[in-house]
Structure formats: C-alpha cells, structure tokens
mmCIF file of C-alpha atoms and ligand atoms in Angstrom:
data_model
loop_
_atom_site.group_PDB
_atom_site.id
_atom_site.type_symbol
_atom_site.label_atom_id
_atom_site.label_comp_id
_atom_site.label_asym_id
_atom_site.label_seq_id
_atom_site.Cartn_x
_atom_site.Cartn_y
_atom_site.Cartn_z
ATOM 1 C CA MET A 1 -32.790 -25.739 -30.745
ATOM 2 C CA THR A 2 -30.221 -24.216 -29.946
ATOM 3 C CA GLU A 3 -27.522 -25.692 -27.734
ATOM 4 C CA PRO A 4 -25.927 -24.069 -24.673
ATOM 5 C CA ILE A 5 -22.475 -22.835 -25.252
ATOM 6 C CA ILE A 6 -21.298 -23.877 -21.549
ATOM 7 C CA LYS A 7 -22.660 -26.458 -19.898
ATOM 8 C CA ILE A 8 -21.267 -27.070 -16.530
ATOM 9 C CA ASP A 9 -21.900 -30.765 -15.188
ATOM 10 C CA ALA A 10 -21.450 -31.912 -11.998
ATOM 11 C CA ILE A 11 -18.189 -30.261 -11.435
ATOM 12 C CA SER A 12 -16.069 -30.431 -8.071
ATOM 13 C CA LYS A 13 -13.001 -28.956 -6.973
ATOM 14 C CA SER A 14 -11.142 -28.696 -3.808
ATOM 15 C CA PHE A 15 -8.538 -26.504 -2.233
ATOM 16 C CA GLY A 16 -6.654 -29.361 -0.189
ATOM 17 C CA THR A 17 -9.552 -29.907 2.013
ATOM 18 C CA PHE A 18 -11.466 -27.204 1.284
ATOM 19 C CA GLN A 19 -14.626 -27.802 -1.176
ATOM 20 C CA VAL A 20 -14.955 -24.859 -2.809
ATOM 21 C CA LEU A 21 -17.516 -27.028 -5.530
ATOM 22 C CA ASP A 22 -19.537 -29.859 -5.155
ATOM 23 C CA GLY A 23 -21.194 -31.216 -8.435
ATOM 24 C CA LEU A 24 -22.161 -27.513 -9.469
ATOM 25 C CA SER A 25 -24.091 -27.719 -12.341
ATOM 26 C CA MET A 26 -25.141 -25.182 -15.022
ATOM 27 C CA GLN A 27 -25.619 -24.047 -18.499
ATOM 28 C CA VAL A 28 -25.253 -20.700 -20.290
ATOM 29 C CA MET A 29 -26.928 -20.031 -23.930
ATOM 30 C CA PRO A 30 -24.904 -18.323 -27.169
ATOM 31 C CA ARG A 31 -25.032 -14.467 -26.642
ATOM 32 C CA GLU A 32 -26.167 -14.710 -22.796
ATOM 33 C CA LYS A 33 -25.672 -12.103 -20.563
ATOM 34 C CA LEU A 34 -24.940 -13.933 -17.021
ATOM 35 C CA ALA A 35 -24.682 -11.779 -13.428
ATOM 36 C CA LEU A 36 -22.755 -14.324 -11.129
ATOM 37 C CA ILE A 37 -23.394 -13.194 -7.609
ATOM 38 C CA GLY A 38 -23.115 -13.564 -4.086
ATOM 39 C CA PRO A 39 -20.927 -13.176 -0.345
ATOM 40 C CA SER A 40 -17.258 -13.252 -0.963
ATOM 41 C CA GLY A 41 -15.868 -16.918 -0.842
ATOM 42 C CA SER A 42 -18.534 -18.534 -2.649
ATOM 43 C CA GLY A 43 -16.877 -19.989 -5.559
ATOM 44 C CA LYS A 44 -17.839 -17.258 -8.198
ATOM 45 C CA THR A 45 -13.612 -16.521 -9.079
ATOM 46 C CA THR A 46 -12.968 -20.372 -8.994
ATOM 47 C CA ILE A 47 -15.918 -21.031 -11.616
ATOM 48 C CA LEU A 48 -14.571 -18.274 -13.921
ATOM 49 C CA ARG A 49 -11.007 -19.151 -13.245
ATOM 50 C CA ILE A 50 -12.179 -22.907 -13.927
ATOM 51 C CA LEU A 51 -13.485 -21.954 -17.009
ATOM 52 C CA MET A 52 -10.136 -19.991 -18.088
ATOM 53 C CA THR A 53 -8.437 -22.919 -17.806
ATOM 54 C CA LEU A 54 -6.627 -21.360 -14.717
ATOM 55 C CA GLU A 55 -7.715 -24.098 -12.216
ATOM 56 C CA ARG A 56 -8.463 -27.868 -12.899
ATOM 57 C CA ILE A 57 -11.165 -29.371 -11.763
ATOM 58 C CA ASP A 58 -11.410 -32.503 -9.820
ATOM 59 C CA ALA A 59 -14.762 -34.400 -11.394
ATOM 60 C CA GLY A 60 -17.042 -33.673 -13.711
ATOM 61 C CA HIS A 61 -17.451 -32.388 -16.832
ATOM 62 C CA ILE A 62 -17.542 -28.710 -18.968
ATOM 63 C CA ALA A 63 -18.286 -28.511 -22.609
ATOM 64 C CA ILE A 64 -17.533 -25.665 -24.645
ATOM 65 C CA GLU A 65 -19.608 -25.322 -28.063
ATOM 66 C CA GLY A 66 -20.562 -29.354 -27.734
ATOM 67 C CA GLU A 67 -16.668 -30.016 -26.743
ATOM 68 C CA GLN A 68 -15.090 -31.209 -23.624
ATOM 69 C CA LEU A 69 -12.896 -28.440 -22.337
ATOM 70 C CA TYR A 70 -10.804 -31.030 -20.052
ATOM 71 C CA HIS A 71 -11.400 -33.787 -21.257
ATOM 72 C CA MET A 72 -10.801 -35.218 -25.090
ATOM 73 C CA PRO A 73 -11.758 -38.226 -27.022
ATOM 74 C CA LYS A 74 -10.358 -41.351 -26.847
ATOM 75 C CA ASN A 75 -10.839 -44.995 -28.113
ATOM 76 C CA GLY A 76 -14.657 -44.577 -28.176
ATOM 77 C CA GLY A 77 -14.216 -42.751 -23.966
ATOM 78 C CA LEU A 78 -12.980 -39.919 -22.470
ATOM 79 C CA ILE A 79 -9.265 -39.130 -21.425
ATOM 80 C CA ALA A 80 -7.773 -35.776 -19.652
ATOM 81 C CA ALA A 81 -6.919 -33.100 -21.714
ATOM 82 C CA ASP A 82 -3.483 -32.197 -23.060
ATOM 83 C CA GLU A 83 -2.160 -28.995 -23.023
ATOM 84 C CA ARG A 84 -2.208 -28.956 -26.836
ATOM 85 C CA HIS A 85 -6.382 -29.073 -25.993
ATOM 86 C CA LEU A 86 -6.418 -26.862 -23.471
ATOM 87 C CA THR A 87 -4.261 -24.157 -25.310
ATOM 88 C CA LYS A 88 -6.838 -24.312 -28.542
ATOM 89 C CA MET A 89 -10.193 -24.281 -26.103
ATOM 90 C CA ARG A 90 -8.829 -21.350 -24.264
ATOM 91 C CA GLN A 91 -8.925 -19.179 -27.632
ATOM 92 C CA LYS A 92 -12.423 -19.349 -26.913
ATOM 93 C CA ILE A 93 -12.661 -17.461 -23.918
ATOM 94 C CA GLY A 94 -10.906 -14.566 -22.702
ATOM 95 C CA MET A 95 -11.229 -13.211 -19.257
ATOM 96 C CA VAL A 96 -10.642 -9.652 -17.164
ATOM 97 C CA PHE A 97 -9.679 -9.549 -13.468
ATOM 98 C CA GLN A 98 -10.140 -7.568 -10.709
ATOM 99 C CA LEU A 99 -6.481 -6.132 -10.252
ATOM 100 C CA PHE A 100 -5.546 -5.075 -13.495
ATOM 101 C CA ASN A 101 -3.050 -7.977 -14.679
ATOM 102 C CA LEU A 102 -1.458 -5.643 -17.656
ATOM 103 C CA PHE A 103 2.379 -6.665 -18.392
ATOM 104 C CA PRO A 104 3.782 -3.826 -16.532
ATOM 105 C CA HIS A 105 6.297 -3.373 -18.817
ATOM 106 C CA MET A 106 4.937 -3.608 -22.231
ATOM 107 C CA SER A 107 3.560 -0.400 -23.761
ATOM 108 C CA VAL A 108 -0.071 -0.656 -24.214
ATOM 109 C CA ILE A 109 -0.355 -1.507 -28.250
ATOM 110 C CA ASP A 110 2.017 -4.345 -26.815
ATOM 111 C CA ASN A 111 -0.296 -6.026 -24.142
ATOM 112 C CA VAL A 112 -2.961 -6.159 -26.730
ATOM 113 C CA THR A 113 -0.738 -8.098 -29.326
ATOM 114 C CA LEU A 114 1.323 -10.470 -27.247
ATOM 115 C CA ALA A 115 -0.796 -13.096 -27.691
ATOM 116 C CA PRO A 116 -2.607 -13.178 -30.964
ATOM 117 C CA MET A 117 1.165 -12.865 -31.982
ATOM 118 C CA LEU A 118 2.553 -15.826 -29.780
ATOM 119 C CA THR A 119 -0.351 -18.244 -29.830
ATOM 120 C CA LYS A 120 -1.591 -17.768 -33.366
ATOM 121 C CA GLY A 121 1.252 -16.238 -34.954
ATOM 122 C CA VAL A 122 -0.035 -13.530 -36.392
ATOM 123 C CA ALA A 123 2.357 -11.130 -37.497
ATOM 124 C CA ARG A 124 2.991 -7.752 -36.223
ATOM 125 C CA ALA A 125 1.289 -5.264 -38.663
ATOM 126 C CA ALA A 126 -1.934 -7.685 -38.740
ATOM 127 C CA ALA A 127 -1.791 -7.502 -35.008
ATOM 128 C CA GLU A 128 -1.187 -3.774 -34.268
ATOM 129 C CA LYS A 129 -3.946 -3.128 -36.793
ATOM 130 C CA ARG A 130 -6.278 -5.178 -34.937
ATOM 131 C CA ALA A 131 -4.883 -3.866 -31.942
ATOM 132 C CA MET A 132 -5.810 -0.566 -32.744
ATOM 133 C CA GLU A 133 -9.401 -1.383 -34.100
ATOM 134 C CA LEU A 134 -9.672 -2.806 -30.355
ATOM 135 C CA LEU A 135 -8.211 0.389 -28.944
ATOM 136 C CA ASP A 136 -10.426 2.516 -30.965
ATOM 137 C CA MET A 137 -13.457 0.619 -29.628
ATOM 138 C CA VAL A 138 -12.449 0.754 -25.610
ATOM 139 C CA GLY A 139 -11.639 4.557 -26.575
ATOM 140 C CA MET A 140 -7.789 4.129 -25.793
ATOM 141 C CA SER A 141 -6.111 4.422 -29.052
ATOM 142 C CA GLU A 142 -4.516 7.406 -28.099
ATOM 143 C CA LYS A 143 -2.496 5.618 -25.565
ATOM 144 C CA ALA A 144 -1.838 3.167 -27.530
ATOM 145 C CA LYS A 145 2.408 4.416 -26.828
ATOM 146 C CA ALA A 146 1.717 4.769 -23.041
ATOM 147 C CA MET A 147 3.137 2.167 -20.217
ATOM 148 C CA PRO A 148 0.457 0.906 -17.884
ATOM 149 C CA ALA A 149 2.315 2.991 -15.273
ATOM 150 C CA GLN A 150 0.829 5.803 -16.672
ATOM 151 C CA LEU A 151 -2.934 5.146 -17.054
ATOM 152 C CA SER A 152 -5.370 5.242 -14.257
ATOM 153 C CA GLY A 153 -7.788 2.185 -13.012
ATOM 154 C CA GLY A 154 -10.181 2.807 -15.567
ATOM 155 C CA GLN A 155 -7.583 2.656 -18.448
ATOM 156 C CA LYS A 156 -6.251 -0.599 -17.538
ATOM 157 C CA GLN A 157 -9.353 -2.015 -17.292
ATOM 158 C CA ARG A 158 -10.597 -1.206 -20.656
ATOM 159 C CA VAL A 159 -6.633 -1.711 -21.976
ATOM 160 C CA ALA A 160 -6.905 -5.321 -20.071
ATOM 161 C CA ILE A 161 -10.613 -5.325 -21.936
ATOM 162 C CA ALA A 162 -8.964 -4.520 -25.716
ATOM 163 C CA ARG A 163 -6.663 -7.371 -24.495
ATOM 164 C CA ALA A 164 -8.894 -10.121 -23.371
ATOM 165 C CA LEU A 165 -10.750 -9.204 -26.822
ATOM 166 C CA ALA A 166 -7.410 -9.924 -29.266
ATOM 167 C CA LEU A 167 -7.705 -13.703 -29.690
ATOM 168 C CA GLN A 168 -11.585 -12.967 -30.528
ATOM 169 C CA PRO A 169 -13.106 -15.373 -27.413
ATOM 170 C CA LYS A 170 -16.643 -15.976 -28.343
ATOM 171 C CA ILE A 171 -17.285 -16.171 -24.658
ATOM 172 C CA MET A 172 -16.007 -13.148 -22.186
ATOM 173 C CA LEU A 173 -15.456 -13.572 -18.276
ATOM 174 C CA PHE A 174 -15.448 -10.290 -16.352
ATOM 175 C CA ASP A 175 -14.476 -10.887 -12.545
ATOM 176 C CA GLU A 176 -15.255 -7.764 -10.832
ATOM 177 C CA VAL A 177 -13.703 -5.381 -12.844
ATOM 178 C CA THR A 178 -14.809 -2.163 -11.553
ATOM 179 C CA SER A 179 -14.286 -3.241 -7.713
ATOM 180 C CA ALA A 180 -10.956 -1.804 -6.951
ATOM 181 C CA LEU A 181 -11.794 1.136 -9.207
ATOM 182 C CA ASP A 182 -12.562 4.996 -7.703
ATOM 183 C CA PRO A 183 -16.204 5.403 -7.627
ATOM 184 C CA GLU A 184 -15.536 7.836 -10.632
ATOM 185 C CA LEU A 185 -14.057 5.557 -13.064
ATOM 186 C CA VAL A 186 -16.283 2.932 -12.512
ATOM 187 C CA GLU A 187 -18.787 4.018 -15.737
ATOM 188 C CA GLU A 188 -15.880 4.399 -18.197
ATOM 189 C CA VAL A 189 -15.236 0.704 -18.002
ATOM 190 C CA LEU A 190 -19.023 -0.549 -17.096
ATOM 191 C CA ASN A 191 -19.584 1.988 -20.464
ATOM 192 C CA VAL A 192 -17.437 -0.458 -22.347
ATOM 193 C CA LEU A 193 -19.220 -4.010 -21.437
ATOM 194 C CA TRP A 194 -22.577 -2.126 -22.753
ATOM 195 C CA LYS A 195 -20.052 -1.624 -25.886
ATOM 196 C CA LEU A 196 -19.819 -5.187 -25.936
ATOM 197 C CA CYS A 197 -23.300 -5.908 -25.603
ATOM 198 C CA ALA A 198 -24.055 -3.771 -28.409
ATOM 199 C CA GLU A 199 -21.701 -4.656 -31.340
ATOM 200 C CA THR A 200 -20.790 -7.812 -30.411
ATOM 201 C CA ASP A 201 -22.678 -11.505 -29.681
ATOM 202 C CA MET A 202 -20.638 -12.495 -27.323
ATOM 203 C CA THR A 203 -21.635 -14.339 -24.666
ATOM 204 C CA MET A 204 -20.835 -12.654 -21.370
ATOM 205 C CA LEU A 205 -20.557 -14.042 -17.916
ATOM 206 C CA LEU A 206 -20.056 -11.101 -15.316
ATOM 207 C CA VAL A 207 -19.311 -11.356 -11.753
ATOM 208 C CA THR A 208 -20.408 -8.222 -9.963
ATOM 209 C CA HIS A 209 -21.002 -6.384 -6.537
ATOM 210 C CA GLU A 210 -22.821 -3.679 -9.156
ATOM 211 C CA MET A 211 -26.115 -4.951 -8.611
ATOM 212 C CA GLY A 212 -28.008 -1.836 -10.267
ATOM 213 C CA PHE A 213 -25.625 -2.531 -13.642
ATOM 214 C CA ALA A 214 -26.419 -6.076 -13.035
ATOM 215 C CA ARG A 215 -29.929 -5.799 -13.320
ATOM 216 C CA ASP A 216 -29.607 -3.355 -16.227
ATOM 217 C CA PHE A 217 -27.190 -5.698 -18.494
ATOM 218 C CA ALA A 218 -27.795 -9.124 -17.458
ATOM 219 C CA ASP A 219 -30.489 -11.167 -19.077
ATOM 220 C CA ARG A 220 -30.349 -14.294 -15.894
ATOM 221 C CA VAL A 221 -29.002 -13.618 -12.565
ATOM 222 C CA LEU A 222 -26.981 -16.539 -10.662
ATOM 223 C CA PHE A 223 -26.758 -16.332 -6.719
ATOM 224 C CA PHE A 224 -24.353 -17.946 -5.261
ATOM 225 C CA ASP A 225 -23.523 -19.164 -2.170
ATOM 226 C CA ARG A 226 -20.984 -21.798 -0.549
ATOM 227 C CA GLY A 227 -20.426 -22.665 -4.122
ATOM 228 C CA LYS A 228 -24.146 -23.544 -5.013
ATOM 229 C CA ILE A 229 -26.665 -21.887 -6.904
ATOM 230 C CA VAL A 230 -29.148 -21.030 -4.235
ATOM 231 C CA GLU A 231 -31.412 -18.816 -6.123
ATOM 232 C CA GLU A 232 -31.481 -17.755 -10.093
ATOM 233 C CA GLY A 233 -34.436 -15.895 -12.263
ATOM 234 C CA LYS A 234 -34.324 -13.116 -14.365
ATOM 235 C CA PRO A 235 -33.155 -9.734 -12.860
ATOM 236 C CA ASP A 236 -36.126 -7.999 -12.379
ATOM 237 C CA GLU A 237 -37.697 -10.948 -10.309
ATOM 238 C CA LEU A 238 -34.704 -12.153 -8.576
ATOM 239 C CA PHE A 239 -33.630 -8.494 -7.161
ATOM 240 C CA ARG A 240 -37.362 -6.896 -6.638
ATOM 241 C CA ASN A 241 -38.257 -10.263 -4.943
ATOM 242 C CA PRO A 242 -35.790 -12.451 -3.611
ATOM 243 C CA LYS A 243 -37.411 -16.122 -2.952
ATOM 244 C CA GLN A 244 -34.746 -17.095 -0.970
ATOM 245 C CA GLU A 245 -33.256 -16.058 2.580
ATOM 246 C CA ARG A 246 -30.211 -16.241 2.034
ATOM 247 C CA THR A 247 -30.921 -14.291 -1.232
ATOM 248 C CA GLN A 248 -32.484 -11.396 0.840
ATOM 249 C CA THR A 249 -29.962 -11.424 3.466
ATOM 250 C CA PHE A 250 -27.220 -11.062 0.923
ATOM 251 C CA LEU A 251 -29.104 -8.049 -1.125
ATOM 252 C CA ARG A 252 -30.111 -6.255 2.228
ATOM 253 C CA LYS A 253 -26.304 -6.283 3.133
ATOM 254 C CA ILE A 254 -25.539 -5.153 -0.512
ATOM 255 C CA ILE A 255 -27.477 -1.895 0.283
ATOM 256 C CA ALA A 256 -26.447 -1.596 3.432
ATOM 257 C CA ALA A 257 -22.915 -1.245 2.200
ATOM 258 C CA GLY A 258 -24.075 1.481 0.201
ATOM 259 C CA HIS A 259 -24.737 -0.556 -3.624
ATOM 260 C CA ARG A 260 -27.412 0.886 -5.706
ATOM 261 C CA VAL A 261 -29.915 -1.917 -6.135
HETATM 262 N N1 ADP B 301 -6.165 -21.108 -5.196
HETATM 263 C C1 ADP B 301 -6.489 -21.231 -3.720
HETATM 264 N N2 ADP B 301 -6.013 -21.698 -2.383
HETATM 265 C C2 ADP B 301 -6.657 -22.000 -1.391
HETATM 266 N N3 ADP B 301 -8.328 -21.947 -1.533
HETATM 267 C C3 ADP B 301 -8.505 -21.061 -2.153
HETATM 268 C C4 ADP B 301 -8.157 -20.774 -3.382
HETATM 269 N N4 ADP B 301 -8.354 -20.199 -3.991
HETATM 270 C C5 ADP B 301 -10.123 -19.870 -3.745
HETATM 271 N N5 ADP B 301 -10.126 -20.283 -2.226
HETATM 272 C C6 ADP B 301 -10.969 -20.127 -1.584
HETATM 273 O O1 ADP B 301 -12.147 -21.045 -2.106
HETATM 274 C C7 ADP B 301 -13.200 -20.276 -1.623
HETATM 275 C C8 ADP B 301 -14.098 -19.667 -2.909
HETATM 276 O O2 ADP B 301 -12.931 -18.360 -3.413
HETATM 277 P P1 ADP B 301 -13.556 -17.860 -4.638
HETATM 278 O O3 ADP B 301 -13.663 -18.387 -5.937
HETATM 279 O O4 ADP B 301 -12.210 -16.653 -4.580
HETATM 280 O O5 ADP B 301 -14.896 -16.742 -4.464
HETATM 281 P P2 ADP B 301 -15.537 -15.453 -4.203
HETATM 282 O O6 ADP B 301 -15.188 -15.166 -6.055
HETATM 283 O O7 ADP B 301 -17.013 -15.846 -4.492
HETATM 284 O O8 ADP B 301 -15.320 -14.645 -3.630
HETATM 285 C C9 ADP B 301 -12.782 -19.410 -0.638
HETATM 286 O O9 ADP B 301 -12.970 -19.785 0.773
HETATM 287 C C10 ADP B 301 -11.065 -19.076 -0.796
HETATM 288 O O10 ADP B 301 -10.287 -18.857 0.248
HETATM 289 MG MG1 MG B 302 -14.054 -13.713 -6.764
#
C-alpha cells in the first residue's frame, strides 16, 4: 500500500491568543492534486506556510515522505527539529505565493538560479542551464535577462513557479496564485499548472477561489472553515452536491461574487 507523502497529525497553531488550527489532521497521497477552499481567515494559508516551514506548529506532528518535519529522532524519542533538519526537509517543498515575491533587484534568471547555487552549491553554469529549461517550461525563457519590474503579473507568477521548481521539490504549494492577477492573465498561469500536472509527478496543494479550475484540476477538494475540514470529496460531488450547510453557503457566495463553479 502506498504511504501518504504528507501526513498531518493533530497540529495546532495560535497567533497570540487566536487559535487558527486546533488538532487538524489530514493526509495527502503522492501525485495527488488537492484543492483547499474556504472563506478568508479559515487557515488555508497558515497550513501551507506551516508545510513550507515559514510558521512553526504549537502541537502535533507532520511527516513528509515518512520523515518528521518539525521533529527529529534522538535517543529513541523525538526532539524539536534544528535549523539544519528544517533546511533539508524544506527542499522537498516549493511554494508560490499570492503576491509575486520575486527578488526585485535580480534578473529573472538570477531569481531562478539563486536557491540551487546558495543552498545546494550548484555551479552557476549548471544552475543557469537548468533555469533556462524551467523558464522554457513556463514560457519565459525569452525574458531571462529581464528585471521583475518589466514583467506583467502573469509573467511574474510564471517566473515564481520556475523559481520554486528549481530545487526539484516533490511537493508544490500554490496559495491563490491567480488572485492578484488581472482576469486576462489568469489563464496563462493556470495553463502552467496544467503543464506541471501533465509533465511531472509532483504532489500539488492548491489554495484557490477559481472553483471552475479546482473542479477540473483537483483529485480531491477540502473545504475549510475556522481551521477545520468541514467537508471533503471529489470535486464533482462536492461542488454539485455539497452536504454541509457551511459548504453550500460558501459556494453560493463564491458564485454570487462572479466565480465560475
Ligand atoms: N502572522 C499572523 N499573526 C496574527 N494572526 C495571523 C497571522 N497569520 C494569520 N493570522 C490569522 O489567522 C487566521 C487564518 O489566516 P490564514 O491562514 O491567512 O487564512 P486564509 O488563508 O484561509 O484566509 C486569520 O484570522 C488571520 O488573521
Ligand atoms: Mg490565504
């Protein structure tokens, strides 16, 4: 039997006195395409940031490919992971954010080569060769020498995807990557996600308000509210026939806001 690539076990997370996650558990299988949907503030970004080790957890465990993310074995027990362990584990995961966070003072290709050169000690020539392949994959090789400020939002997101792929992650996290884009630029970014889906066997977790895309793309949809999974299922079932009232209300609002479901 195949083991989950991500195993989240009873994690909790508070910001000050505000508890965002309270004993959340979920699992993701290798190659699975998962859509995380739910109202603003329900904890979707927090979950991705925790997986990316940008936030720590207060309680619980996370295993990536069977290996603890925030813990490491010692004397037969588990202790908190040190920075070295986190750095190693982080390389399995790539993330693309809602707001393009390219390094503004670096060219497109330097954005993509930076992490492999810095964290993996890849030589410049090899890093650039690989970067050009990735930029080609996202349709941005002609802009390799451009600066981020010269790009459209859709182009910036495509470069951000290439940059996240440069460390050859097994898991990719996408946090509302089209939300900040002008409508006519959304498609070019979604097309890249389709391409990743077709050409790689990465596991992908996608927070999105693009319900039409989620329905076509995802193997499974999780609906979050207040840090909890209220409902989950295959996209066709969940979108066509949501069982929980909170899911129904959310989907009604999304449609009223002009999103295609
Ligand atoms: N760094 C932070 N400090 C304080 N509160 C935070 C922080 N990050 C997120 N939150 C709060 O946690 C809740 C969940 O946020 P988030 O994970 O961003 O939700 P979503 O992505 O579903 O909109 C929100 O109420 C948000 O205000
Ligand atoms: Mg969010």
